[in-house]
Amino acid sequence: MIGRLQGTIADKGMDSALIDVHGVGYEVMLPLGTLAGLPKTGESITLHIHTHVREDDIKLFGFETKNDRTAFQTMLKVSGVGPKLALAVLGALSGRELAQVIGDSDTRRLSAIPGIGKKTAERMILELGGKLKTAVSGESGAPTGMLSDLGSALQNLGFKPGQVDRVIGEIRGKGLDVAPFEVALREALRMLKER
């Protein structure tokens, strides 16, 4: 399996780029955002790759970040979502944004992406649930210790994962991640009440 390519851009297409790695050209399918931000032909690039193998086809899908590749791979586990649709989603949203949309159960924003209807959006939210957030949080430093306990407590109180993540970020930003649990919980509840 190919996991990463580092080479120069030999050619650009409508939905792919040809990456030259030591004289071998790899055609890599790319999300629109990545395609639009590619450097000029002849310049170097590094892409995180998902190798998609079917009995009659092998395709490479490239992403700027590991998070986007992880989001792509996680979406492929949803029934009815194939590589083409997953690529379209990542053309509209980054992996982190998608995790936020899924966490907020925002079917409106998901179904605004071409190829995703309301039913597919609902299925993605149902099947991805916390999986996507967990999958893409590896690079960002997911909350640990007291903040993890705080997040669980807030979700048990009925707050949505997206709301909880924003408040956890603010708690960390205020330096309360080293405060006693009760102090952080009180502050988080105050912040959530003001919204």
GROMACS .gro file of N, CA and C in nm, residues 15-81:
model
  201
   15ASP      N    1  -0.972   1.663  -1.171
   15ASP     CA    2  -0.994   1.606  -1.038
   15ASP      C    3  -0.874   1.527  -0.988
   16SER      N    4  -0.760   1.543  -1.057
   16SER     CA    5  -0.642   1.467  -1.018
   16SER      C    6  -0.515   1.541  -1.056
   17ALA      N    7  -0.404   1.488  -1.007
   17ALA     CA    8  -0.273   1.540  -1.045
   17ALA      C    9  -0.181   1.421  -1.069
   18LEU      N   10  -0.084   1.440  -1.156
   18LEU     CA   11   0.016   1.338  -1.183
   18LEU      C   12   0.141   1.377  -1.105
   19ILE      N   13   0.179   1.291  -1.011
   19ILE     CA   14   0.294   1.319  -0.925
   19ILE      C   15   0.411   1.233  -0.972
   20ASP      N   16   0.521   1.298  -1.006
   20ASP     CA   17   0.641   1.228  -1.051
   20ASP      C   18   0.729   1.200  -0.930
   21VAL      N   19   0.750   1.071  -0.903
   21VAL     CA   20   0.837   1.030  -0.794
   21VAL      C   21   0.951   0.949  -0.855
   22HIS      N   22   1.067   1.013  -0.869
   22HIS     CA   23   1.186   0.949  -0.926
   22HIS      C   24   1.156   0.881  -1.059
   23GLY      N   25   1.087   0.951  -1.148
   23GLY     CA   26   1.061   0.901  -1.281
   23GLY      C   27   0.935   0.817  -1.297
   24VAL      N   28   0.867   0.789  -1.189
   24VAL     CA   29   0.741   0.713  -1.196
   24VAL      C   30   0.626   0.810  -1.170
   25GLY      N   31   0.529   0.813  -1.262
   25GLY     CA   32   0.416   0.904  -1.248
   25GLY      C   33   0.298   0.835  -1.181
   26TYR      N   34   0.251   0.893  -1.071
   26TYR     CA   35   0.134   0.840  -0.999
   26TYR      C   36   0.017   0.935  -1.019
   27GLU      N   37  -0.093   0.883  -1.073
   27GLU     CA   38  -0.213   0.965  -1.086
   27GLU      C   39  -0.286   0.960  -0.953
   28VAL      N   40  -0.309   1.077  -0.894
   28VAL     CA   41  -0.370   1.086  -0.761
   28VAL      C   42  -0.496   1.170  -0.769
   29MET      N   43  -0.608   1.112  -0.726
   29MET     CA   44  -0.734   1.185  -0.719
   29MET      C   45  -0.727   1.277  -0.596
   30LEU      N   46  -0.776   1.401  -0.610
   30LEU     CA   47  -0.765   1.499  -0.503
   30LEU      C   48  -0.897   1.570  -0.477
   31PRO      N   49  -0.922   1.610  -0.350
   31PRO     CA   50  -1.039   1.695  -0.323
   31PRO      C   51  -1.019   1.830  -0.392
   32LEU      N   52  -1.128   1.898  -0.423
   32LEU     CA   53  -1.119   2.026  -0.496
   32LEU      C   54  -1.032   2.128  -0.425
   33GLY      N   55  -1.045   2.137  -0.293
   33GLY     CA   56  -0.965   2.235  -0.218
   33GLY      C   57  -0.816   2.210  -0.231
   34THR      N   58  -0.777   2.084  -0.225
   34THR     CA   59  -0.636   2.048  -0.240
   34THR      C   60  -0.590   2.076  -0.383
   35LEU      N   61  -0.673   2.040  -0.479
   35LEU     CA   62  -0.641   2.061  -0.620
   35LEU      C   63  -0.620   2.209  -0.650
   36ALA      N   64  -0.707   2.292  -0.595
   36ALA     CA   65  -0.698   2.437  -0.619
   36ALA      C   66  -0.572   2.497  -0.556
   37GLY      N   67  -0.526   2.438  -0.446
   37GLY     CA   68  -0.410   2.493  -0.377
   37GLY      C   69  -0.277   2.431  -0.416
   38LEU      N   70  -0.277   2.347  -0.522
   38LEU     CA   71  -0.152   2.282  -0.564
   38LEU      C   72  -0.050   2.385  -0.613
   39PRO      N   73   0.077   2.359  -0.586
   39PRO     CA   74   0.180   2.445  -0.644
   39PRO      C   75   0.186   2.427  -0.796
   40LYS      N   76   0.270   2.505  -0.860
   40LYS     CA   77   0.281   2.500  -1.007
   40LYS      C   78   0.344   2.368  -1.053
   41THR      N   79   0.320   2.335  -1.178
   41THR     CA   80   0.381   2.216  -1.239
   41THR      C   81   0.533   2.227  -1.227
   42GLY      N   82   0.595   2.116  -1.186
   42GLY     CA   83   0.740   2.113  -1.168
   42GLY      C   84   0.783   2.138  -1.024
   43GLU      N   85   0.691   2.187  -0.941
   43GLU     CA   86   0.725   2.212  -0.800
   43GLU      C   87   0.698   2.086  -0.718
   44SER      N   88   0.762   2.080  -0.602
   44SER     CA   89   0.749   1.959  -0.518
   44SER      C   90   0.625   1.965  -0.429
   45ILE      N   91   0.581   1.845  -0.393
   45ILE     CA   92   0.462   1.831  -0.309
   45ILE      C   93   0.472   1.702  -0.230
   46THR      N   94   0.410   1.701  -0.113
   46THR     CA   95   0.396   1.580  -0.033
   46THR      C   96   0.248   1.559  -0.007
   47LEU      N   97   0.200   1.438  -0.034
   47LEU     CA   98   0.059   1.405  -0.014
   47LEU      C   99   0.046   1.279   0.071
   48HIS      N  100  -0.053   1.278   0.159
   48HIS     CA  101  -0.088   1.158   0.235
   48HIS      C  102  -0.186   1.080   0.146
   49ILE      N  103  -0.158   0.953   0.124
   49ILE     CA  104  -0.228   0.874   0.024
   49ILE      C  105  -0.314   0.764   0.085
   50HIS      N  106  -0.432   0.747   0.028
   50HIS     CA  107  -0.515   0.629   0.056
   50HIS      C  108  -0.517   0.549  -0.074
   51THR      N  109  -0.476   0.423  -0.066
   51THR     CA  110  -0.479   0.334  -0.182
   51THR      C  111  -0.610   0.257  -0.179
   52HIS      N  112  -0.694   0.282  -0.277
   52HIS     CA  113  -0.825   0.217  -0.283
   52HIS      C  114  -0.819   0.103  -0.384
   53VAL      N  115  -0.837  -0.019  -0.335
   53VAL     CA  116  -0.824  -0.137  -0.421
   53VAL      C  117  -0.960  -0.204  -0.437
   54ARG      N  118  -0.998  -0.224  -0.563
   54ARG     CA  119  -1.115  -0.306  -0.596
   54ARG      C  120  -1.066  -0.417  -0.687
   55GLU      N  121  -1.150  -0.515  -0.711
   55GLU     CA  122  -1.103  -0.629  -0.790
   55GLU      C  123  -1.061  -0.589  -0.931
   56ASP      N  124  -1.117  -0.480  -0.984
   56ASP     CA  125  -1.085  -0.440  -1.121
   56ASP      C  126  -1.017  -0.304  -1.132
   57ASP      N  127  -0.976  -0.246  -1.018
   57ASP     CA  128  -0.926  -0.109  -1.022
   57ASP      C  129  -0.842  -0.078  -0.897
   58ILE      N  130  -0.738   0.001  -0.916
   58ILE     CA  131  -0.660   0.055  -0.804
   58ILE      C  132  -0.651   0.205  -0.826
   59LYS      N  133  -0.693   0.283  -0.726
   59LYS     CA  134  -0.686   0.429  -0.736
   59LYS      C  135  -0.616   0.484  -0.613
   60LEU      N  136  -0.545   0.595  -0.635
   60LEU     CA  137  -0.479   0.665  -0.526
   60LEU      C  138  -0.555   0.794  -0.499
   61PHE      N  139  -0.581   0.821  -0.373
   61PHE     CA  140  -0.648   0.944  -0.331
   61PHE      C  141  -0.550   1.019  -0.241
   62GLY      N  142  -0.527   1.147  -0.272
   62GLY     CA  143  -0.427   1.224  -0.199
   62GLY      C  144  -0.487   1.336  -0.116
   63PHE      N  145  -0.421   1.363  -0.002
   63PHE     CA  146  -0.469   1.464   0.093
   63PHE      C  147  -0.351   1.542   0.150
   64GLU      N  148  -0.375   1.669   0.180
   64GLU     CA  149  -0.269   1.753   0.236
   64GLU      C  150  -0.234   1.714   0.378
   65THR      N  151  -0.334   1.669   0.455
   65THR     CA  152  -0.310   1.636   0.595
   65THR      C  153  -0.351   1.492   0.626
   66LYS      N  154  -0.292   1.439   0.732
   66LYS     CA  155  -0.331   1.305   0.777
   66LYS      C  156  -0.476   1.305   0.823
   67ASN      N  157  -0.520   1.415   0.884
   67ASN     CA  158  -0.659   1.423   0.931
   67ASN      C  159  -0.758   1.407   0.817
   68ASP      N  160  -0.731   1.471   0.703
   68ASP     CA  161  -0.820   1.459   0.588
   68ASP      C  162  -0.822   1.316   0.536
   69ARG      N  163  -0.705   1.254   0.531
   69ARG     CA  164  -0.700   1.114   0.486
   69ARG      C  165  -0.778   1.023   0.583
   70THR      N  166  -0.761   1.047   0.713
   70THR     CA  167  -0.833   0.967   0.812
   70THR      C  168  -0.983   0.987   0.800
   71ALA      N  169  -1.026   1.112   0.778
   71ALA     CA  170  -1.169   1.140   0.760
   71ALA      C  171  -1.221   1.067   0.637
   72PHE      N  172  -1.145   1.067   0.529
   72PHE     CA  173  -1.182   0.998   0.406
   72PHE      C  174  -1.199   0.848   0.433
   73GLN      N  175  -1.101   0.789   0.498
   73GLN     CA  176  -1.106   0.646   0.526
   73GLN      C  177  -1.222   0.611   0.619
   74THR      N  178  -1.252   0.697   0.713
   74THR     CA  179  -1.362   0.673   0.805
   74THR      C  180  -1.495   0.682   0.732
   75MET      N  181  -1.508   0.779   0.641
   75MET     CA  182  -1.633   0.793   0.564
   75MET      C  183  -1.661   0.672   0.477
   76LEU      N  184  -1.556   0.607   0.428
   76LEU     CA  185  -1.575   0.491   0.341
   76LEU      C  186  -1.645   0.376   0.414
   77LYS      N  187  -1.646   0.380   0.546
   77LYS     CA  188  -1.711   0.275   0.624
   77LYS      C  189  -1.863   0.294   0.633
   78VAL      N  190  -1.912   0.410   0.590
   78VAL     CA  191  -2.056   0.438   0.592
   78VAL      C  192  -2.120   0.374   0.470
   79SER      N  193  -2.228   0.299   0.493
   79SER     CA  194  -2.295   0.234   0.379
   79SER      C  195  -2.349   0.341   0.284
   80GLY      N  196  -2.322   0.320   0.156
   80GLY     CA  197  -2.369   0.414   0.055
   80GLY      C  198  -2.272   0.527   0.025
   81VAL      N  199  -2.160   0.534   0.097
   81VAL     CA  200  -2.060   0.639   0.072
   81VAL      C  201  -1.936   0.573   0.012
   0.00000   0.00000   0.00000
